[in-house]
Coordinates of C-alpha atoms in Angstrom, one line a residue:
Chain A
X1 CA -16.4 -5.1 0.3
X2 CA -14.7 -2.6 -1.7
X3 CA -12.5 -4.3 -4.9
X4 CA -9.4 -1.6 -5.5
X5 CA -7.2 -2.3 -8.7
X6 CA -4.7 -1.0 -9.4
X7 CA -3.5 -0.8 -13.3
X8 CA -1.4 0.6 -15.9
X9 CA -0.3 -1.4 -19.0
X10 CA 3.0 0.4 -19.0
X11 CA 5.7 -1.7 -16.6
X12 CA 7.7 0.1 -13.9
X13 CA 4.8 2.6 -12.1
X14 CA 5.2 0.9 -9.2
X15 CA 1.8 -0.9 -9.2
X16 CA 3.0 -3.6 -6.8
X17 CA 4.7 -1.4 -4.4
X18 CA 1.4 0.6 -4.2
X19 CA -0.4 -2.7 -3.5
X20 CA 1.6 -3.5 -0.9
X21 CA 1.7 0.0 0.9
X22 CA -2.1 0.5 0.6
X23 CA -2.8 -3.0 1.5
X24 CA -1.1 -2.4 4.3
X25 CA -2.1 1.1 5.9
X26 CA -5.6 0.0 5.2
X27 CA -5.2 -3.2 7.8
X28 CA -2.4 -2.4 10.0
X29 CA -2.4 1.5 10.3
X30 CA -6.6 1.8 10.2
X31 CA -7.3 -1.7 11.1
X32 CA -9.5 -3.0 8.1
X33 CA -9.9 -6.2 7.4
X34 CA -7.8 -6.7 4.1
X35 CA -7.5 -9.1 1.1
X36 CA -4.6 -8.4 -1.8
X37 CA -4.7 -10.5 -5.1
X38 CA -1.9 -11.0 -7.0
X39 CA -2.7 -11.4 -10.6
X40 CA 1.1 -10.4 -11.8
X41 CA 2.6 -13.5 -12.6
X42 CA 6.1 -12.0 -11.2
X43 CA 4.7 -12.5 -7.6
X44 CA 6.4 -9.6 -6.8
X45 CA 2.9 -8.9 -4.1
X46 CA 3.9 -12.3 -2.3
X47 CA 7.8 -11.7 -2.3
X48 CA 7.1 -8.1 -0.5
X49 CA 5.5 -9.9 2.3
X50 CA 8.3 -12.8 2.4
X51 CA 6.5 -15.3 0.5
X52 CA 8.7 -17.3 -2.2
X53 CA 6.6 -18.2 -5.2
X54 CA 8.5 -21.0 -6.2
X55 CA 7.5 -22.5 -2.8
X56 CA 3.7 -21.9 -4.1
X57 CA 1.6 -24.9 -5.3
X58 CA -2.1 -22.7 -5.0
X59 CA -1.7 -19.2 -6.8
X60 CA -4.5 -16.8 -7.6
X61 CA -4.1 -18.5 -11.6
X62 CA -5.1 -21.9 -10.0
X63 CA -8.0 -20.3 -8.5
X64 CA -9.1 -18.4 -11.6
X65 CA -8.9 -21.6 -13.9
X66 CA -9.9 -24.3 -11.7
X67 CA -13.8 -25.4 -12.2
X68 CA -15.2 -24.8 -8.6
X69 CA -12.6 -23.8 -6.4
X70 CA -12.9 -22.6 -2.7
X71 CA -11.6 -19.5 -2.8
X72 CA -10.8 -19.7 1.1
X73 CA -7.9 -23.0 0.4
X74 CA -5.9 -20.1 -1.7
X75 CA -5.7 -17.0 0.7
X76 CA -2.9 -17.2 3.3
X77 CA -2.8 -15.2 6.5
X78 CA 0.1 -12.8 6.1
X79 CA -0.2 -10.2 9.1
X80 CA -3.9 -10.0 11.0
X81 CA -6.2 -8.2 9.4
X82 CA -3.9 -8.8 6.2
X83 CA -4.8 -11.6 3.8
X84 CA -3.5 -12.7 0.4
X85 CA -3.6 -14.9 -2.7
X86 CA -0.3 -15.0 -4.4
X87 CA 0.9 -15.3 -7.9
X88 CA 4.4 -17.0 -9.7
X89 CA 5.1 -17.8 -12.8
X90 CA 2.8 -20.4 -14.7
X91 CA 3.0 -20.2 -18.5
X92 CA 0.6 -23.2 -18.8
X93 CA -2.0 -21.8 -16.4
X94 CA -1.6 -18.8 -18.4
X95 CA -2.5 -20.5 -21.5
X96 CA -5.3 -22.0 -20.1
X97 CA -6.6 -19.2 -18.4
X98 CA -6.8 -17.2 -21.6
X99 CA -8.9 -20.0 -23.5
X100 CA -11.5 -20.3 -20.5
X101 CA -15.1 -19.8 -20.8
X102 CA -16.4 -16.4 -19.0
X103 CA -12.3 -15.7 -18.9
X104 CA -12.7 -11.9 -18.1
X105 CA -15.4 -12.2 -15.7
X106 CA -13.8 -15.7 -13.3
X107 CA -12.4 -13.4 -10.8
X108 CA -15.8 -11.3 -10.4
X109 CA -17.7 -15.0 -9.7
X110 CA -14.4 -16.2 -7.0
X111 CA -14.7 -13.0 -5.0
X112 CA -18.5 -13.3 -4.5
X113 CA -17.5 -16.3 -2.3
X114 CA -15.3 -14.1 0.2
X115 CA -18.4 -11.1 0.1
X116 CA -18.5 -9.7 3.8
X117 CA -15.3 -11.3 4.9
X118 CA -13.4 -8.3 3.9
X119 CA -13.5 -4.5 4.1
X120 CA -11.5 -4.2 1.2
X121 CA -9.8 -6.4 -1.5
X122 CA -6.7 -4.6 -3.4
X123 CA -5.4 -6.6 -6.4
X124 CA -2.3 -6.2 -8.3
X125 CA -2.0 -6.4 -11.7
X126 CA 0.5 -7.4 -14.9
X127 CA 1.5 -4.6 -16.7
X128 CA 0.2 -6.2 -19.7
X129 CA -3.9 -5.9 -21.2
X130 CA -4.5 -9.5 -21.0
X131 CA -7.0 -11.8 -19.7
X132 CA -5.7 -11.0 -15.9
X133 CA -5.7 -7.2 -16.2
X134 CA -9.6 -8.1 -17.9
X135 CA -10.3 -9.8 -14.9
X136 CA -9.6 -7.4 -12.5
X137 CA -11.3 -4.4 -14.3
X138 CA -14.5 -6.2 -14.5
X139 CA -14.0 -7.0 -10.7
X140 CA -13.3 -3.5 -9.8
X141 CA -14.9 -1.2 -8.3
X142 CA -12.5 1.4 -8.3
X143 CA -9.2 1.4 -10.8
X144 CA -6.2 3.5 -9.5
X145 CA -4.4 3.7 -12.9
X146 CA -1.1 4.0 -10.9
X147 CA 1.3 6.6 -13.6
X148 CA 4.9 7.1 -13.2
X149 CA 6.6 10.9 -14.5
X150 CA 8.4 9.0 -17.4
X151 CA 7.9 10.3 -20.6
X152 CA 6.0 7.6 -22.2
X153 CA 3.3 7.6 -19.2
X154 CA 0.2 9.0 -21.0
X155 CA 0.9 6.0 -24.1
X156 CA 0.3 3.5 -21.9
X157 CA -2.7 5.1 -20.1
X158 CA -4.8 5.6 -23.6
X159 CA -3.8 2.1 -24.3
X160 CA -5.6 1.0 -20.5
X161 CA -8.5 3.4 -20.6
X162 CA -9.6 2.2 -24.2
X163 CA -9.7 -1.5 -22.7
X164 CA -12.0 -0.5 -19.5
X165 CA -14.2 1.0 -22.1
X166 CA -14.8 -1.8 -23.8
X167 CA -14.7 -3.9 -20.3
X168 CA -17.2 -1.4 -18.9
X169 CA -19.1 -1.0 -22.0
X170 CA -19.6 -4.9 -22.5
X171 CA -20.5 -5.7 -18.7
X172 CA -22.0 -2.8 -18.3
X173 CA -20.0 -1.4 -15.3
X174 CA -21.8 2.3 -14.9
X175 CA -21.0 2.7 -11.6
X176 CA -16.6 2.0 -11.5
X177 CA -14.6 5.0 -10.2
X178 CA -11.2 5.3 -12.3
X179 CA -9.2 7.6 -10.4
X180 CA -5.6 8.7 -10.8
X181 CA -2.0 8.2 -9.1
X182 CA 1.3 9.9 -9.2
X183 CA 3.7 7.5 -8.1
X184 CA 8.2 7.9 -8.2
X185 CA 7.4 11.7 -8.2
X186 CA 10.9 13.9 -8.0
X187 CA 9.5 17.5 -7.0
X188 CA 13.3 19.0 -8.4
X189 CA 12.7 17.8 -11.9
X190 CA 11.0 20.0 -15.1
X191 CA 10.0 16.9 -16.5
X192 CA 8.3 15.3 -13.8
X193 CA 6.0 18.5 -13.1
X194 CA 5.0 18.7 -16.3
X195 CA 4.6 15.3 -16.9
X196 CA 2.3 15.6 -13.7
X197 CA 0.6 18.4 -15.2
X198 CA -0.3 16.6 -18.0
X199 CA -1.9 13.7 -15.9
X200 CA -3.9 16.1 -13.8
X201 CA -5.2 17.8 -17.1
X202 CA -6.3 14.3 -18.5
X203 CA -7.9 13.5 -14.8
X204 CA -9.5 16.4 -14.1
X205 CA -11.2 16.2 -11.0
X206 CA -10.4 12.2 -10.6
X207 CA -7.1 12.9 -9.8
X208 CA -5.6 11.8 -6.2
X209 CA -4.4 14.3 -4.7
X210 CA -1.4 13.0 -3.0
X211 CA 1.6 11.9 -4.6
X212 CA 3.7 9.4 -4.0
X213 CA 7.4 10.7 -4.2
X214 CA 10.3 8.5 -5.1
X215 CA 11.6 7.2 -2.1
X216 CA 14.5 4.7 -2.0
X217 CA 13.3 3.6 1.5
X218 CA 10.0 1.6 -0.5
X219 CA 12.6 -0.2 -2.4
X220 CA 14.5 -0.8 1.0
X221 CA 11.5 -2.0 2.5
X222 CA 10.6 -3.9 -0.6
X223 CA 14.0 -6.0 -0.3
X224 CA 13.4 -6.6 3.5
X225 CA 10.3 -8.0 2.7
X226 CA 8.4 -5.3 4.7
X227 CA 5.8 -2.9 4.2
X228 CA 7.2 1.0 4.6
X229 CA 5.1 1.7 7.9
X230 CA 6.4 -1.5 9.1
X231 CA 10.0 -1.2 7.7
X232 CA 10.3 2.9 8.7
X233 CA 7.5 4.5 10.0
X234 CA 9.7 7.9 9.4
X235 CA 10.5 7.5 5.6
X236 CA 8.7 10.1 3.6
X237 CA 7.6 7.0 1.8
X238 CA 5.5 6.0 4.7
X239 CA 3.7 9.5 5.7
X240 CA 3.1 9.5 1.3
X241 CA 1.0 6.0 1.6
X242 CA -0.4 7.3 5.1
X243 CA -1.8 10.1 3.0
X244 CA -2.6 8.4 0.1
X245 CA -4.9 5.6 2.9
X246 CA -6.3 8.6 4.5
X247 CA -7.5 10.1 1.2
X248 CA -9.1 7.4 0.1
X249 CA -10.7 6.4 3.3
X250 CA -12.5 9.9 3.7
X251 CA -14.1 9.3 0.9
X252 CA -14.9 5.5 1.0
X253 CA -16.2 6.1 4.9
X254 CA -15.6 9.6 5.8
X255 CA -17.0 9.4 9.0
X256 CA -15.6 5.6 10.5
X257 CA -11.8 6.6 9.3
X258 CA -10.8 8.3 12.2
X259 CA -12.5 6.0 14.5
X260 CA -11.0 3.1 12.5
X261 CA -7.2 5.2 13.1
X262 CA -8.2 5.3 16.7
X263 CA -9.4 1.6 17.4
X264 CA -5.9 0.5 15.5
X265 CA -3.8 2.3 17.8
Chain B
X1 CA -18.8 10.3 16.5
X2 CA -22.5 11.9 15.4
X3 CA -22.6 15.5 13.7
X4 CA -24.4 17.3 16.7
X5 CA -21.2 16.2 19.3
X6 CA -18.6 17.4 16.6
X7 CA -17.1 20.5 17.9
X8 CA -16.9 23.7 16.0
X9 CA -13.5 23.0 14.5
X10 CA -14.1 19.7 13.3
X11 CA -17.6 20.5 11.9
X12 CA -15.6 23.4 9.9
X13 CA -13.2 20.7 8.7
X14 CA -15.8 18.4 7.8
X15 CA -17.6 20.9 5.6
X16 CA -14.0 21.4 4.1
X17 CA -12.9 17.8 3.4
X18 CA -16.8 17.4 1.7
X19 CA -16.3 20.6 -0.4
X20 CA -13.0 18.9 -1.8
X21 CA -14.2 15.6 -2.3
X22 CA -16.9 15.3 -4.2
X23 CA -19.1 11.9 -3.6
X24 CA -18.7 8.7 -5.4
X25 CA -21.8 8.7 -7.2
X26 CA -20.1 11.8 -8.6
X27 CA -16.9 10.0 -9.5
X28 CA -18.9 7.7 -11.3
X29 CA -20.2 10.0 -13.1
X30 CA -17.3 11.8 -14.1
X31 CA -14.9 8.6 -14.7
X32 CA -18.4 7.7 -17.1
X33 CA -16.9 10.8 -18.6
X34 CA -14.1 9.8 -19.4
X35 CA -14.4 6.3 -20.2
X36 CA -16.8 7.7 -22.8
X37 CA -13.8 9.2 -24.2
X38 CA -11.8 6.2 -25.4
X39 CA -15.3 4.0 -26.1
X40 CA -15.2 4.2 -29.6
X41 CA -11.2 3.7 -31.2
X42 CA -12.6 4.5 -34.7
X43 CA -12.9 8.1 -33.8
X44 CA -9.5 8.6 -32.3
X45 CA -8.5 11.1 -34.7
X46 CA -5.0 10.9 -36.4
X47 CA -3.4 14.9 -35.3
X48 CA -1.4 16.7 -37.7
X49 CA -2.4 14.9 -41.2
X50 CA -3.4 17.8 -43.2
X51 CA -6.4 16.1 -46.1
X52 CA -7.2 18.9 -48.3
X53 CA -3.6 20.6 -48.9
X54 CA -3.8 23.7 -50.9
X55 CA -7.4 24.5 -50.9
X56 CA -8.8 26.2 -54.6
X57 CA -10.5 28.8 -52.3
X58 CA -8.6 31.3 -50.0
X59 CA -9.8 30.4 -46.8
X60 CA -7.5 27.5 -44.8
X61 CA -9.5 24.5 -44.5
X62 CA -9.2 23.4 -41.4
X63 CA -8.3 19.5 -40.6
X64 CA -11.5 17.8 -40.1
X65 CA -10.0 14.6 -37.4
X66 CA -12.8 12.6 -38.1
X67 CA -12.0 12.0 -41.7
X68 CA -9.0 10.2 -41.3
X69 CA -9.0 6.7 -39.5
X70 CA -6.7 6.0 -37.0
X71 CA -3.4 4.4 -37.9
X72 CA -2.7 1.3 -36.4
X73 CA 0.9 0.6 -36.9
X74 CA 0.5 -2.6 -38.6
X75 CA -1.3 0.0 -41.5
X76 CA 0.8 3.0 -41.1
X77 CA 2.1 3.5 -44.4
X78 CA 3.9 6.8 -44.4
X79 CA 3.9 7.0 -47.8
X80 CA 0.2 6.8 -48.0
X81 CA -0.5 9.4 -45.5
X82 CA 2.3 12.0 -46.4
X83 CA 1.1 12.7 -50.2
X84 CA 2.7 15.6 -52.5
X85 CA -0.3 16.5 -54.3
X86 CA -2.0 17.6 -51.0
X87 CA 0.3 20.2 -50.9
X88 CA 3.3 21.5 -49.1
X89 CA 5.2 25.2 -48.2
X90 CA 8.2 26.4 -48.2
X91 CA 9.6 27.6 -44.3
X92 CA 12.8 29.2 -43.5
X93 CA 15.6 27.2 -42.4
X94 CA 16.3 30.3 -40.4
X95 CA 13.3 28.9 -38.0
X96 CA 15.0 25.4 -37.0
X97 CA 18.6 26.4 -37.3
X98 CA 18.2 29.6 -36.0
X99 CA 15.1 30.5 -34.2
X100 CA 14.6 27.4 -32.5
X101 CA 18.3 27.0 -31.2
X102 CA 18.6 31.1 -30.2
X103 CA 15.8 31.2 -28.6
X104 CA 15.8 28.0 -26.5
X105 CA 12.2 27.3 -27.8
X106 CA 11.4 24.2 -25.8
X107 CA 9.1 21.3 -27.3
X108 CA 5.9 22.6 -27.0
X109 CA 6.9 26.8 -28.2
X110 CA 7.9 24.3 -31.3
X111 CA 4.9 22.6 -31.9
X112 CA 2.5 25.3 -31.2
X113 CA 4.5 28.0 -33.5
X114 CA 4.7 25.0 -36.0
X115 CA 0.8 24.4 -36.4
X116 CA 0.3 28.6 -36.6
X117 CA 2.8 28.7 -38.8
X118 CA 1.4 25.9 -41.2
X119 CA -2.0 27.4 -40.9
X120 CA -0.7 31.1 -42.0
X121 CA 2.2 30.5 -44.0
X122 CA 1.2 27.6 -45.2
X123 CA -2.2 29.3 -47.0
X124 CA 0.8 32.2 -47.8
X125 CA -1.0 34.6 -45.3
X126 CA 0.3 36.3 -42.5
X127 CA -2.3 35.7 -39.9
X128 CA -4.9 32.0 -38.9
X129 CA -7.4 32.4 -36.8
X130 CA -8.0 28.8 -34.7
X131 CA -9.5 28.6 -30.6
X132 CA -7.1 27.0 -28.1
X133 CA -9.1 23.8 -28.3
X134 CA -8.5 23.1 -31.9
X135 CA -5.1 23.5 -31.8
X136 CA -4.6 21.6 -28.2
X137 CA -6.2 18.7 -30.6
X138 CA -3.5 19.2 -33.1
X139 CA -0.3 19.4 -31.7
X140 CA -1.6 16.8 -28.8
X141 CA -1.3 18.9 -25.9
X142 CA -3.7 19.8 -23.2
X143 CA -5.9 23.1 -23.3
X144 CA -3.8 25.0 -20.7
X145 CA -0.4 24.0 -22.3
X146 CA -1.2 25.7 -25.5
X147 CA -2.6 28.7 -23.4
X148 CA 0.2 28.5 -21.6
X149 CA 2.5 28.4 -24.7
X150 CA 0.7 31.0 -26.7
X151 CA 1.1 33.9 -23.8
X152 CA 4.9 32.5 -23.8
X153 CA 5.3 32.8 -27.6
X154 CA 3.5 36.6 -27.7
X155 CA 6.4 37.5 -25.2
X156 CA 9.1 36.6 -26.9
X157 CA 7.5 38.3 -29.9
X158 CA 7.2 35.3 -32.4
X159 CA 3.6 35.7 -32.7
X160 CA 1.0 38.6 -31.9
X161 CA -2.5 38.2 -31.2
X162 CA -4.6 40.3 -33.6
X163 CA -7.6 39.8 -31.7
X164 CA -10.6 37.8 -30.6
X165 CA -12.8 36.7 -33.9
X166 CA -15.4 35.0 -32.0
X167 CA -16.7 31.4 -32.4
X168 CA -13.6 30.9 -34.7
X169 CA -11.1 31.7 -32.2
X170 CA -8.2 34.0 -31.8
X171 CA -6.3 35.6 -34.8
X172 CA -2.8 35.1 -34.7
X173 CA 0.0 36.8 -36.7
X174 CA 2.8 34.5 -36.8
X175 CA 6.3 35.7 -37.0
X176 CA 5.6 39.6 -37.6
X177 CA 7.8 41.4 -39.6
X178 CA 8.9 38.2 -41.2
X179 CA 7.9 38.4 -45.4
X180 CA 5.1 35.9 -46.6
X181 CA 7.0 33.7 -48.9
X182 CA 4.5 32.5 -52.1
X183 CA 6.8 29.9 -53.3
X184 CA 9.6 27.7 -52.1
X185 CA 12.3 29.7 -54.6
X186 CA 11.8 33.6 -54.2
X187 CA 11.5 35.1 -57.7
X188 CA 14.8 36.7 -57.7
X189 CA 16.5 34.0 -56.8
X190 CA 18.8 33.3 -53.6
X191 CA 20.9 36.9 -52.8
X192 CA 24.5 36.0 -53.7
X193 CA 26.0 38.1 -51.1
X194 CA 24.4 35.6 -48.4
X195 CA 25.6 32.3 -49.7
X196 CA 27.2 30.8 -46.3
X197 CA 27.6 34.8 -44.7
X198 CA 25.9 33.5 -41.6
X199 CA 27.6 33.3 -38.3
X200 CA 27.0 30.0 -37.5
X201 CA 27.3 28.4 -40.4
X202 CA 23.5 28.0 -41.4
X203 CA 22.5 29.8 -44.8
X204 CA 20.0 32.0 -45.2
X205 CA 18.0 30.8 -47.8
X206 CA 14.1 31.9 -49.0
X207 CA 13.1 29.1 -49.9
X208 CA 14.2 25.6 -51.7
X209 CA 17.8 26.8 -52.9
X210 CA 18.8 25.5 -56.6
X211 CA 21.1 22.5 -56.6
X212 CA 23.7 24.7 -57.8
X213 CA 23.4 26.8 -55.0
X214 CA 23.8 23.5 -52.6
X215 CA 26.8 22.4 -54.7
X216 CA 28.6 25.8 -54.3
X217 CA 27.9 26.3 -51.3
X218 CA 29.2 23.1 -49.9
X219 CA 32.8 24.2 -49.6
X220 CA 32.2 27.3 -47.7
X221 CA 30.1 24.9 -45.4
X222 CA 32.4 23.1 -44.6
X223 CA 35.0 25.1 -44.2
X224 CA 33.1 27.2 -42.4
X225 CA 32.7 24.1 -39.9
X226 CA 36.2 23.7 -40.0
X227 CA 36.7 27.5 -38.6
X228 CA 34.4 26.4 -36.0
X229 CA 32.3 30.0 -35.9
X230 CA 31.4 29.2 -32.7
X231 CA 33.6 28.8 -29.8
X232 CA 33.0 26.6 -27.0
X233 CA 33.1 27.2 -23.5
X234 CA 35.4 26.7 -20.7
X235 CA 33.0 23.8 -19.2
X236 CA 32.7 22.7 -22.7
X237 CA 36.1 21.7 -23.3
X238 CA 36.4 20.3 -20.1
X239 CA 33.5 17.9 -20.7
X240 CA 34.9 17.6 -24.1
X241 CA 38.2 16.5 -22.8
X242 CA 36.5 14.1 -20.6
X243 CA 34.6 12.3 -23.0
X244 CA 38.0 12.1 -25.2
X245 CA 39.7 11.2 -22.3
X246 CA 37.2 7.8 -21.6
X247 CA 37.4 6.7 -25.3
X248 CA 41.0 6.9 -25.4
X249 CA 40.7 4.9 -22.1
X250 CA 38.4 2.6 -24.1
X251 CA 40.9 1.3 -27.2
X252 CA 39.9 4.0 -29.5
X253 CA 43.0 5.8 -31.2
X254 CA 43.4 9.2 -30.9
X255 CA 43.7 9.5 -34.7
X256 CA 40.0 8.5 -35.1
X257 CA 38.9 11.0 -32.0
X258 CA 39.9 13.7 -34.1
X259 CA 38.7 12.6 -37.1
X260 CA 35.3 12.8 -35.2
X261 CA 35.2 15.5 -33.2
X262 CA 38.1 17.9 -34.7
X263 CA 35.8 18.6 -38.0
X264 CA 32.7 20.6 -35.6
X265 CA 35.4 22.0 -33.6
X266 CA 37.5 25.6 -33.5
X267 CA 41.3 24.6 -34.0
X268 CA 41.9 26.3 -30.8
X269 CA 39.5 24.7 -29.2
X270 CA 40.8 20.9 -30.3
X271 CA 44.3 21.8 -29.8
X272 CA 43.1 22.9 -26.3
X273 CA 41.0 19.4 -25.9
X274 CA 43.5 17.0 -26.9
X275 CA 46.8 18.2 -25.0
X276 CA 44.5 18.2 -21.6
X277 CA 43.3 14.5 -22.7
X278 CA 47.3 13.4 -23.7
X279 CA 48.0 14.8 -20.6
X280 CA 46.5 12.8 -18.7
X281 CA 48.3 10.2 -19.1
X282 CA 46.7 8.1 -21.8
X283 CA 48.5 6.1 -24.2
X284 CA 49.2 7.7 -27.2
X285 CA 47.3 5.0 -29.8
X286 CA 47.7 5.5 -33.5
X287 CA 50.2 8.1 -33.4

């Protein structure tokens, strides 16, 4: 079981809709067996897949503060192969989540409960450094620090990469693979190249090598409460998350990801 | 599917995909890297802040990062980082009024040209010598950048490099041709016969002008802006009259439009504004 974060303490890089897409070319286009978290309190995860939080009365908040929870009474089947815990807004559960004993490591003890039930768990995070965004990092395996071209990307990045020091300093995560996104990419703009330049330079060799363009059919898909390949399998935004899957996939199991394209056709 | 059924082709494109992709234990490694990188905040240098100012000896003293701790900006105090007795130097106006707007020197041209300048110039010599690294530390951009931005600088001739000077880095002459200036008012004084002579209205000064030359000068400024020595453009006025055109739309009179924009603008060139925006059928307000 593979935990993929994906992070940025700026707002507006288009974490969730990266979620969402990834979550779902991993178990609809490849067939893996799938779990997405939602640790942003906007339950913006949920509401892509048609799920109203204010319907909610188990989010992934009640799981993280309640004292022995079964993790299993708070996922709900959203597609086969796709699984989820959702999020909405609970100041209170907020509160009490941040004055919790172990607070940054909770989600780390939940997911041991679901180990081998999943190929890979994606969660979603605030686009804040608090005790949800600590969770997640010390979960993590791997932390796609998801970057917009906006001039005020790289603040928000120093900001993140000086907390999973201290996150991977203090549990003493060696082994997590930080690797970096381009997301809302416009090819005809100065400033987005350059902004992307910058990235790359600061990424080096960690750098993802597809982009994800901006694409106004994600935000289509996003308001029909549908995932792009399920939405319009012919929006550039689809072949970019495609891409962005496959990449990842032939280096988490280079040789069972075409198989796995195979068996899900 | 095992490696000895793979076909030529797809062994080929195996090999390829594993050249380009290096393995995870790898990407450990090199996020490790650059984790290691932000680990400790206290030696996130503060860029730019020179500590020793004018040095007694003649060689620069370059910044040392490490002295200064960060700023957080609950404990910036400007006033306690920016102090007069570690130094200062005069620059031409010539280079923001003039230089920078000519030329179209984007951001980083400015920042790099900057730094050389305050490195040369600022220890009243004509030439620094400083490696790309240091001064990608400096002015906060990334190795290439400032390699990038130092070949673009050498073409348009506003620096020239003298050479490589080995560990230290390269020597750089910045702005060739241009005199060294030893102190923020030149000895003779300002030359009379370039009080407000420029073309666009900037003065050419050497240095910190006398308050008596600011106070003179200030009616030739100004009218000088009123002459408007530059003339705008077709497209110019017609996104000028646009723009007058929306806040007359928007309640504003069109006595205080002028008083805004006729000051910065060529008689002509207002005259030729405001009939286009009265003509367009706006209500003539204040008049």
């Amino acid at each position: 079981m593979k935990t993929i974060v994906l992070a940025n303490a700026k707002g507006g890089t288009g974490k969730t809709t990266v979620a969402v897409n990834l979550s779902a070319c991993l178990a609809l286009h490849y067939g893996k067996r799938v779990l997405g978290i939602d640790l942003d309190p906007q339950g913006n995860f949920g509401i892509s897949y048609g799920i109203d939080p204010r319907q909610l009365t188990l989010t992934s908040y009640h799981m993280l503060t309640s004292e022995s929870p079964q993790v299993r009474d708070y996922v709900l089947e959203i597609k086969p192969n796709l699984h989820l815990i959702p999020n909405a807004i609970a100041p209170d559960l907020e509160n009490r989540l941040e004055a919790s004993h172990n607070r940054d490591s909770l989600l780390r003890l939940r997911l041991r409960q679901l180990r081998g039930q999943y190929d890979y768990v994606v969660i979603d995070t605030p686009p804040a450094m608090r005790t949800a965004t600590m969770n997640a990092i010390v979960a993590a395996d791997e932390i796609i620090v998801v970057v917009d071209c906006g001039f005020y990307a790289l603040y928000g990045l120093t900001d993140l990469m000086r907390q999973i020091a201290r996150v991977s300093d203090a549990y003493e995560k060696d082994d997590v693979v930080i690797r970096g996104l381009i997301n809302l990419f416009n090819r005809g703009q100065n400033l987005d190249r350059d902004v992307k330049n910058e990235i790359s330079d600061f990424f080096g060799g960690l750098m993802i090598q597809t982009t994800i363009h901006k694409n106004v059919r994600l935000a289509e898909a996003a308001s029909a409460s549908q995932p792009i390949i399920e939405f319009d399998a012919s929006a550039p935004g689809a072949f970019d998350f495609l891409k962005l899957t496959k990449e990842l996939l032939s280096e988490y199991e280079p040789e069972t990801e075409k198989r796995s394209a195979k068996r899900a056709k | 599917m095992s490696q000895k059924r793979k076909s030529g082709l797809q062994r080929g494109l195996s090999e390829i995909v594993a050249r380009q992709t290096a393995p995870t234990g790898e990407k450990a490694r090199q996020s490790a890297d650059l984790i290691s990188r932000f680990a400790d905040p206290k030696d996130v240098p503060l860029p730019g802040i020179p500590q020793y100012g004018i040095p007694a000896h003649d060689m620069p003293a370059e910044i040392r990062p490490g002295q200064v701790k960060p700023a957080s900006p609950s404990s910036l105090k400007l006033a306690e980082i920016v102090r007069e007795e570690r130094g200062y130097y005069p620059t031409f106006n010539d280079i923001s009024d003039r230089l920078v707007p000519e030329l179209k020197l984007d951001a980083y041209e400015q920042v790099v040209l900057y730094r050389l300048y305050r490195l040369s110039r600022g220890w009243q010599k004509e030439s620094c010598v400083i490696g790309h690294t240091k001064l990608a530390n400096h002015t906060n951009l990334s190795r290439s950048t400032v390699q990038k931005t130092i070949s673009r600088l050498i073409e348009r001739g506003l620096i020239e490099n003298l050479g490589d000077r080995g560990n230290d880095g390269t020597e750089y002459r910045v702005l060739p041709g241009v005199p060294v200036l030893q102190r923020g008012i030149p000895p003779d004084g300002i030359p009379s016969q370039e009080k407000g002579s420029s073309s666009h209205g900037t003065r050419r000064s050497h240095g910190i002008p006398s308050h008596g030359h600011i106070k003179n000068n200030k009616g030739s400024l100004k009218t000088n802006n009123k002459k408007g020595g530059v003339r705008l453009t077709p497209e110019e006025i017609q996104s000028f009259t646009s723009t007058v055109v929306d806040l007359l739309r928007g309640g504003r009179s069109v006595r205080e439009v002028e008083s805004q924009y006729a000051p910065s603008m060529h008689p002509a060139d207002w005259a030729a504004v405001k009939s286009v925006a009265l003509a367009q059928g706006v209500t003539k307000k204040g008049e």
